[in-house]
Coordinates of N, CA and C in Angstrom, one line a residue:
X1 N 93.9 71.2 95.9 CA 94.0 72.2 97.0 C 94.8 73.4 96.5
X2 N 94.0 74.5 97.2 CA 94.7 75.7 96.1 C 95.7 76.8 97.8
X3 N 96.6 76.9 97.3 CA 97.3 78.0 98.3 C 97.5 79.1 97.5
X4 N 97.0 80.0 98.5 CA 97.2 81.8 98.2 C 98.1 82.1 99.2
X5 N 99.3 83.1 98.9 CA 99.9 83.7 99.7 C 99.8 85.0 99.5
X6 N 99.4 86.1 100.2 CA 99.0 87.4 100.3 C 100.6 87.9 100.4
X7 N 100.8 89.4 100.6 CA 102.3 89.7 100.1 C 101.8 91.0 100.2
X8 N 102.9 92.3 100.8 CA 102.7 93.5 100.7 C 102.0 94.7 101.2
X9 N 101.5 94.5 102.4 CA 101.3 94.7 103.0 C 102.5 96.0 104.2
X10 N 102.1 96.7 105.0 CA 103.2 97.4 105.9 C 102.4 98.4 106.4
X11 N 103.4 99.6 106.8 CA 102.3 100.8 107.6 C 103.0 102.0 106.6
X12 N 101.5 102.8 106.4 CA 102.0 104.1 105.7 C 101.1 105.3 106.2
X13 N 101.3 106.9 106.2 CA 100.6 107.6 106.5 C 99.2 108.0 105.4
X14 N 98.3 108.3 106.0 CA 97.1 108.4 105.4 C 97.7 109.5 104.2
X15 N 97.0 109.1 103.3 CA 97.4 109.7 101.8 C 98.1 108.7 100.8
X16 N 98.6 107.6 101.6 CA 99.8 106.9 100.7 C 98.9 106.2 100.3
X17 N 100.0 105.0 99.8 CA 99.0 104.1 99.0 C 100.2 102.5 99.0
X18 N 99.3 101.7 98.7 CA 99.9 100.0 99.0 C 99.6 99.1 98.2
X19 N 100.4 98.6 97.5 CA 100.0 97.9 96.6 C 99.8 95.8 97.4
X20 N 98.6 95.4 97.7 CA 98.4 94.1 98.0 C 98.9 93.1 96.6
X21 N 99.6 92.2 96.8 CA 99.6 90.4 96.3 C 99.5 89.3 96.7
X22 N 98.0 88.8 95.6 CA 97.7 87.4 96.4 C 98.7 86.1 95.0
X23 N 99.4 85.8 95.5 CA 99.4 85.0 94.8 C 99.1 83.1 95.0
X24 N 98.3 82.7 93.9 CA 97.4 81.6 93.9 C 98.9 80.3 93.1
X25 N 98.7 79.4 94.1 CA 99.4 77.9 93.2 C 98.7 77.1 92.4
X26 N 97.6 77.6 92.1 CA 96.8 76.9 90.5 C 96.2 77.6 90.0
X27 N 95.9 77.7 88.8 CA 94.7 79.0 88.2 C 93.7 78.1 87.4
X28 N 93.0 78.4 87.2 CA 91.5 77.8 86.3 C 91.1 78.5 85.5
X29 N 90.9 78.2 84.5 CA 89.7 79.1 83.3 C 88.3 78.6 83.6
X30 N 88.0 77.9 84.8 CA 86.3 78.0 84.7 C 85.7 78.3 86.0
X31 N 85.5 79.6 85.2 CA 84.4 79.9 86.7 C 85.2 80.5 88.1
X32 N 86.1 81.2 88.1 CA 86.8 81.5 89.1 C 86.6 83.0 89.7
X33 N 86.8 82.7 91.0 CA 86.9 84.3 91.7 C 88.0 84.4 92.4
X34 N 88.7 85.9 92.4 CA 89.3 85.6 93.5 C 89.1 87.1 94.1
X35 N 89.3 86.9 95.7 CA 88.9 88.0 96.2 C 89.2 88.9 97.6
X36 N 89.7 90.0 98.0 CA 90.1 90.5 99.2 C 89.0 90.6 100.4
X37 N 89.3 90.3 101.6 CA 88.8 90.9 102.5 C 89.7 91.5 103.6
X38 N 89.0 92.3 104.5 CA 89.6 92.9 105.3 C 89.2 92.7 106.9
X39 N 89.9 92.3 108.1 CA 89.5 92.3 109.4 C 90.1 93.5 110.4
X40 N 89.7 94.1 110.6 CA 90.3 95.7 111.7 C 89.8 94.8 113.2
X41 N 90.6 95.1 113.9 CA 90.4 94.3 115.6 C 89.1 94.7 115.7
X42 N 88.7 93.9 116.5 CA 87.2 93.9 117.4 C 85.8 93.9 116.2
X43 N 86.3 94.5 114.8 CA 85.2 94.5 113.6 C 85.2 92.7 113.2
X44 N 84.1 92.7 112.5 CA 83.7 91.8 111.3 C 84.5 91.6 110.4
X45 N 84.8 90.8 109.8 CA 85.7 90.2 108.1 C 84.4 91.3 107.6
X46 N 85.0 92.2 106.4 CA 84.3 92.6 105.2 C 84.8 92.3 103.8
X47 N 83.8 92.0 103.0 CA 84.3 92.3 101.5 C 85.0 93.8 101.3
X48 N 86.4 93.6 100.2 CA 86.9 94.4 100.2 C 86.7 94.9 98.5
X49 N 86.7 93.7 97.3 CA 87.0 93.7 96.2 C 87.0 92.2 95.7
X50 N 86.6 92.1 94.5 CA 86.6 90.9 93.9 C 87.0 91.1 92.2
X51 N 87.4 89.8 91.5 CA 87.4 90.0 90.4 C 87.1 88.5 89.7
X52 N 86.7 88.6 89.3 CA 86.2 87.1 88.3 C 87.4 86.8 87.0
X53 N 88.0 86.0 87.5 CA 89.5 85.9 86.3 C 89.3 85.5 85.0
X54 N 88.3 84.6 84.6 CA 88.5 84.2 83.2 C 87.9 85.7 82.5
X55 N 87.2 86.6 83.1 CA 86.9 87.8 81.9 C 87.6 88.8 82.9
X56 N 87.8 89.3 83.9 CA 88.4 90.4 84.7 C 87.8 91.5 85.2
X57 N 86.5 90.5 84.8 CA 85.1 91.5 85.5 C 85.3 92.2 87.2
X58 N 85.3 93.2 88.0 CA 85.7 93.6 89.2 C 84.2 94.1 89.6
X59 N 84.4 93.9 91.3 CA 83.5 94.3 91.7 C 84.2 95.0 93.1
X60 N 83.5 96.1 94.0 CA 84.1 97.0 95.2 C 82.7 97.1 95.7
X61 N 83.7 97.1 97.5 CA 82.8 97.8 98.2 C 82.3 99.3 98.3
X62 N 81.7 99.9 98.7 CA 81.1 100.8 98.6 C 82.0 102.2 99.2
X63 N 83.1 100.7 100.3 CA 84.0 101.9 101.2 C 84.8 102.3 100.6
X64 N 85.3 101.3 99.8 CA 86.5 101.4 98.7 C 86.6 102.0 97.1
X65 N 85.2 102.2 96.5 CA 84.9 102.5 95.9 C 86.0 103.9 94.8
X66 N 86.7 103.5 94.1 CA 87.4 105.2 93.5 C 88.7 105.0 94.4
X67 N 89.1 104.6 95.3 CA 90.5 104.4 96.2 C 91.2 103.2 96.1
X68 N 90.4 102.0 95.6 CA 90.9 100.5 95.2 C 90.8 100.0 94.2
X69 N 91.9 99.4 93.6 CA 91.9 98.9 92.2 C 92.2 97.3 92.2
X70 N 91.4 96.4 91.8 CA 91.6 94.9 92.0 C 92.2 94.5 90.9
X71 N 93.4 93.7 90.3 CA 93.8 93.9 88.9 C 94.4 92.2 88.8
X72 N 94.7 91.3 87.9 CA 95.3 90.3 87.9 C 96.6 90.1 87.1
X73 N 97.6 89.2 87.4 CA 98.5 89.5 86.3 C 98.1 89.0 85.3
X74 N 99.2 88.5 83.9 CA 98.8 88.0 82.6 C 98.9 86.9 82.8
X75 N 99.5 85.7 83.6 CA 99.5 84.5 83.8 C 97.8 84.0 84.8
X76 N 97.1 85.1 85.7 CA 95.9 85.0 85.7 C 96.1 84.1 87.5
X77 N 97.7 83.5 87.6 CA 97.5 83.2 89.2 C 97.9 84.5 90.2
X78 N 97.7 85.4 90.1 CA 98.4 86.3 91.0 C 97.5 87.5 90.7
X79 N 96.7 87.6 91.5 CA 95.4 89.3 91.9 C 96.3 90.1 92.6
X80 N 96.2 91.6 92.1 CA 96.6 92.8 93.5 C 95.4 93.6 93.8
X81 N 96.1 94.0 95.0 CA 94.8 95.1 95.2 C 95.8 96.4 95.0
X82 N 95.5 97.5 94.5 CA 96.1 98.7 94.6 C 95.3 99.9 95.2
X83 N 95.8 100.0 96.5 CA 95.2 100.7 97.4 C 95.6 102.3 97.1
X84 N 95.2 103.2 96.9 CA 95.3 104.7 97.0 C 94.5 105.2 98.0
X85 N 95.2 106.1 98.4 CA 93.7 107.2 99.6 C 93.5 107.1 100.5
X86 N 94.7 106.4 101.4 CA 94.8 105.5 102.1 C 94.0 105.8 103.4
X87 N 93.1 105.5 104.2 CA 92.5 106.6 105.5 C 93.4 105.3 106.6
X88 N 93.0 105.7 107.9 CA 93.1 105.1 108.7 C 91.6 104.1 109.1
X89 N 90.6 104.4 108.5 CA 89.9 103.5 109.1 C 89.9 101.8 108.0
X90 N 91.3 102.3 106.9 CA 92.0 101.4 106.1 C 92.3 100.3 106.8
X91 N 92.9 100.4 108.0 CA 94.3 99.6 109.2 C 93.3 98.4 109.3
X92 N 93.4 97.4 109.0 CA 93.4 95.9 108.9 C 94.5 94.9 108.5
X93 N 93.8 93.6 109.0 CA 94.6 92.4 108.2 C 93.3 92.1 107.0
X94 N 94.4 91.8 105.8 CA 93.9 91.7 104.3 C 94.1 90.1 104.1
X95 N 93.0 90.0 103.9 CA 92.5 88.4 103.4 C 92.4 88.2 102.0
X96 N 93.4 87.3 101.1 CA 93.1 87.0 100.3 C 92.1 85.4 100.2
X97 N 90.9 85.1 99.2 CA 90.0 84.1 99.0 C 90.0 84.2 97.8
X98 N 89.7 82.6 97.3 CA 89.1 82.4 96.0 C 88.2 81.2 96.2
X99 N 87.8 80.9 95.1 CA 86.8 79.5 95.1 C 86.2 79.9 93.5
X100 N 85.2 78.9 93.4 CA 84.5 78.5 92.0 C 83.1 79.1 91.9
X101 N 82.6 80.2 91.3 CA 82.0 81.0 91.6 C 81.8 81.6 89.8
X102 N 80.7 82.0 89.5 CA 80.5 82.7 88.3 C 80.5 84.2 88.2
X103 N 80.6 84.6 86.9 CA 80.4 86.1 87.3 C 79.7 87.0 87.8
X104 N 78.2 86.2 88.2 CA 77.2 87.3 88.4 C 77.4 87.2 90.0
X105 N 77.8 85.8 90.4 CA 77.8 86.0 91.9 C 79.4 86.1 92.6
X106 N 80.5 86.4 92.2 CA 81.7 87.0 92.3 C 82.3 88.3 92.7
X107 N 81.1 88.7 93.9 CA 81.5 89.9 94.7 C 81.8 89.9 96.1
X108 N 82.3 90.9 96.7 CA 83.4 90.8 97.5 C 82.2 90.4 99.1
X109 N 81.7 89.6 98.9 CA 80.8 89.4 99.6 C 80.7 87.0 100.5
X110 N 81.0 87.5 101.2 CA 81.4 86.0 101.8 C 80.7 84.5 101.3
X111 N 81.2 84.0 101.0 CA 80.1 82.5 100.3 C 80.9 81.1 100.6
X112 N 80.3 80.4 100.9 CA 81.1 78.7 101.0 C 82.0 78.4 99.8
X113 N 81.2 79.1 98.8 CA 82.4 79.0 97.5 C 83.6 79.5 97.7
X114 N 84.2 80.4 98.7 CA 85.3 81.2 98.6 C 86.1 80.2 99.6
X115 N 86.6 78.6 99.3 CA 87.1 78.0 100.1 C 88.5 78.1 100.2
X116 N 89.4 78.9 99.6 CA 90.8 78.8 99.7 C 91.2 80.1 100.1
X117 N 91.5 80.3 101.5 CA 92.3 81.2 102.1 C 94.1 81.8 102.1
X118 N 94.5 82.7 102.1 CA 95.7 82.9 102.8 C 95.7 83.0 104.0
X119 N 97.0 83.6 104.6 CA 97.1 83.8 105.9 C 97.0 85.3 106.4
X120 N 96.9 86.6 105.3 CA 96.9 87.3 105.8 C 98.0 88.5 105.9
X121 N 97.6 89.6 105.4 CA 98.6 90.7 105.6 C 98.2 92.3 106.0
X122 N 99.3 92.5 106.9 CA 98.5 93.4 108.2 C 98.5 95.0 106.9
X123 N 97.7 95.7 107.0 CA 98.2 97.4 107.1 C 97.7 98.1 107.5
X124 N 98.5 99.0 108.1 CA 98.0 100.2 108.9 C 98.7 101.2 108.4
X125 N 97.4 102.3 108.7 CA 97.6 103.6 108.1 C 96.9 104.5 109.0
X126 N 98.5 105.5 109.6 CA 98.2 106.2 110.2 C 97.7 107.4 109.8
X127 N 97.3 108.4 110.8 CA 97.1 109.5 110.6 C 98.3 110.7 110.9

């Protein structure tokens, strides 16, 4: 059983920027993803960013695209997200997920494989 705890989170005005931490209690060299989503009240969970750990292959949403950096540490259990550019339509709770997953299918995109959750960290960004 794998626990992520997300970390980092808070409120800043549009322009700033936030650095997300998921940190994971096991890591694996085979076949791993781990990955952000985001929930804003009344919206859908979206893919936010992903990254496949044994190579550090990254993938982004389209919203995020040039404003989010998915990066992992050197011990390979601990992903951040580094948020720049910050808008307000930013303001969500951030979900960290991982599961066992290869590289070609390790995008920020919802799958049964992404079975290990955190609990979640709020930010809002005003205007």
């Amino acid at each position: 059983q794998v626990q992520l705890v997300e970390s980092g989170g808070g409120s800043v005005q549009a322009g700033g920027s936030l650095r997300l931490s998921c940190a994971a209690s096991v890591y694996t060299d085979s076949n791993y993803c781990m990955s952000w989503f985001r929930q804003a009240p009344g919206k859908e969970r979206e893919g936010v960013a992903a990254i496949y750990t044994p190579a550090g292959s990254t993938s982004y949403a389209d919203s995020v695209k040039g404003r989010f950096t998915i990066s992992q540490a050197n011990g390979k259990n601990t992903v951040y997200l580094q948020m720049d550019s910050l808008k307000p339509e930013d303001t969500a709770m951030y979900y960290c997920a991982s599961g066992y997953l290869g590289p070609a299918a390790c995008r920020p995109v919802e799958r049964k494989e992404l079975q290990y959750w955190g609990q979640g960290t709020q930010v809002t960004v005003s205007s």
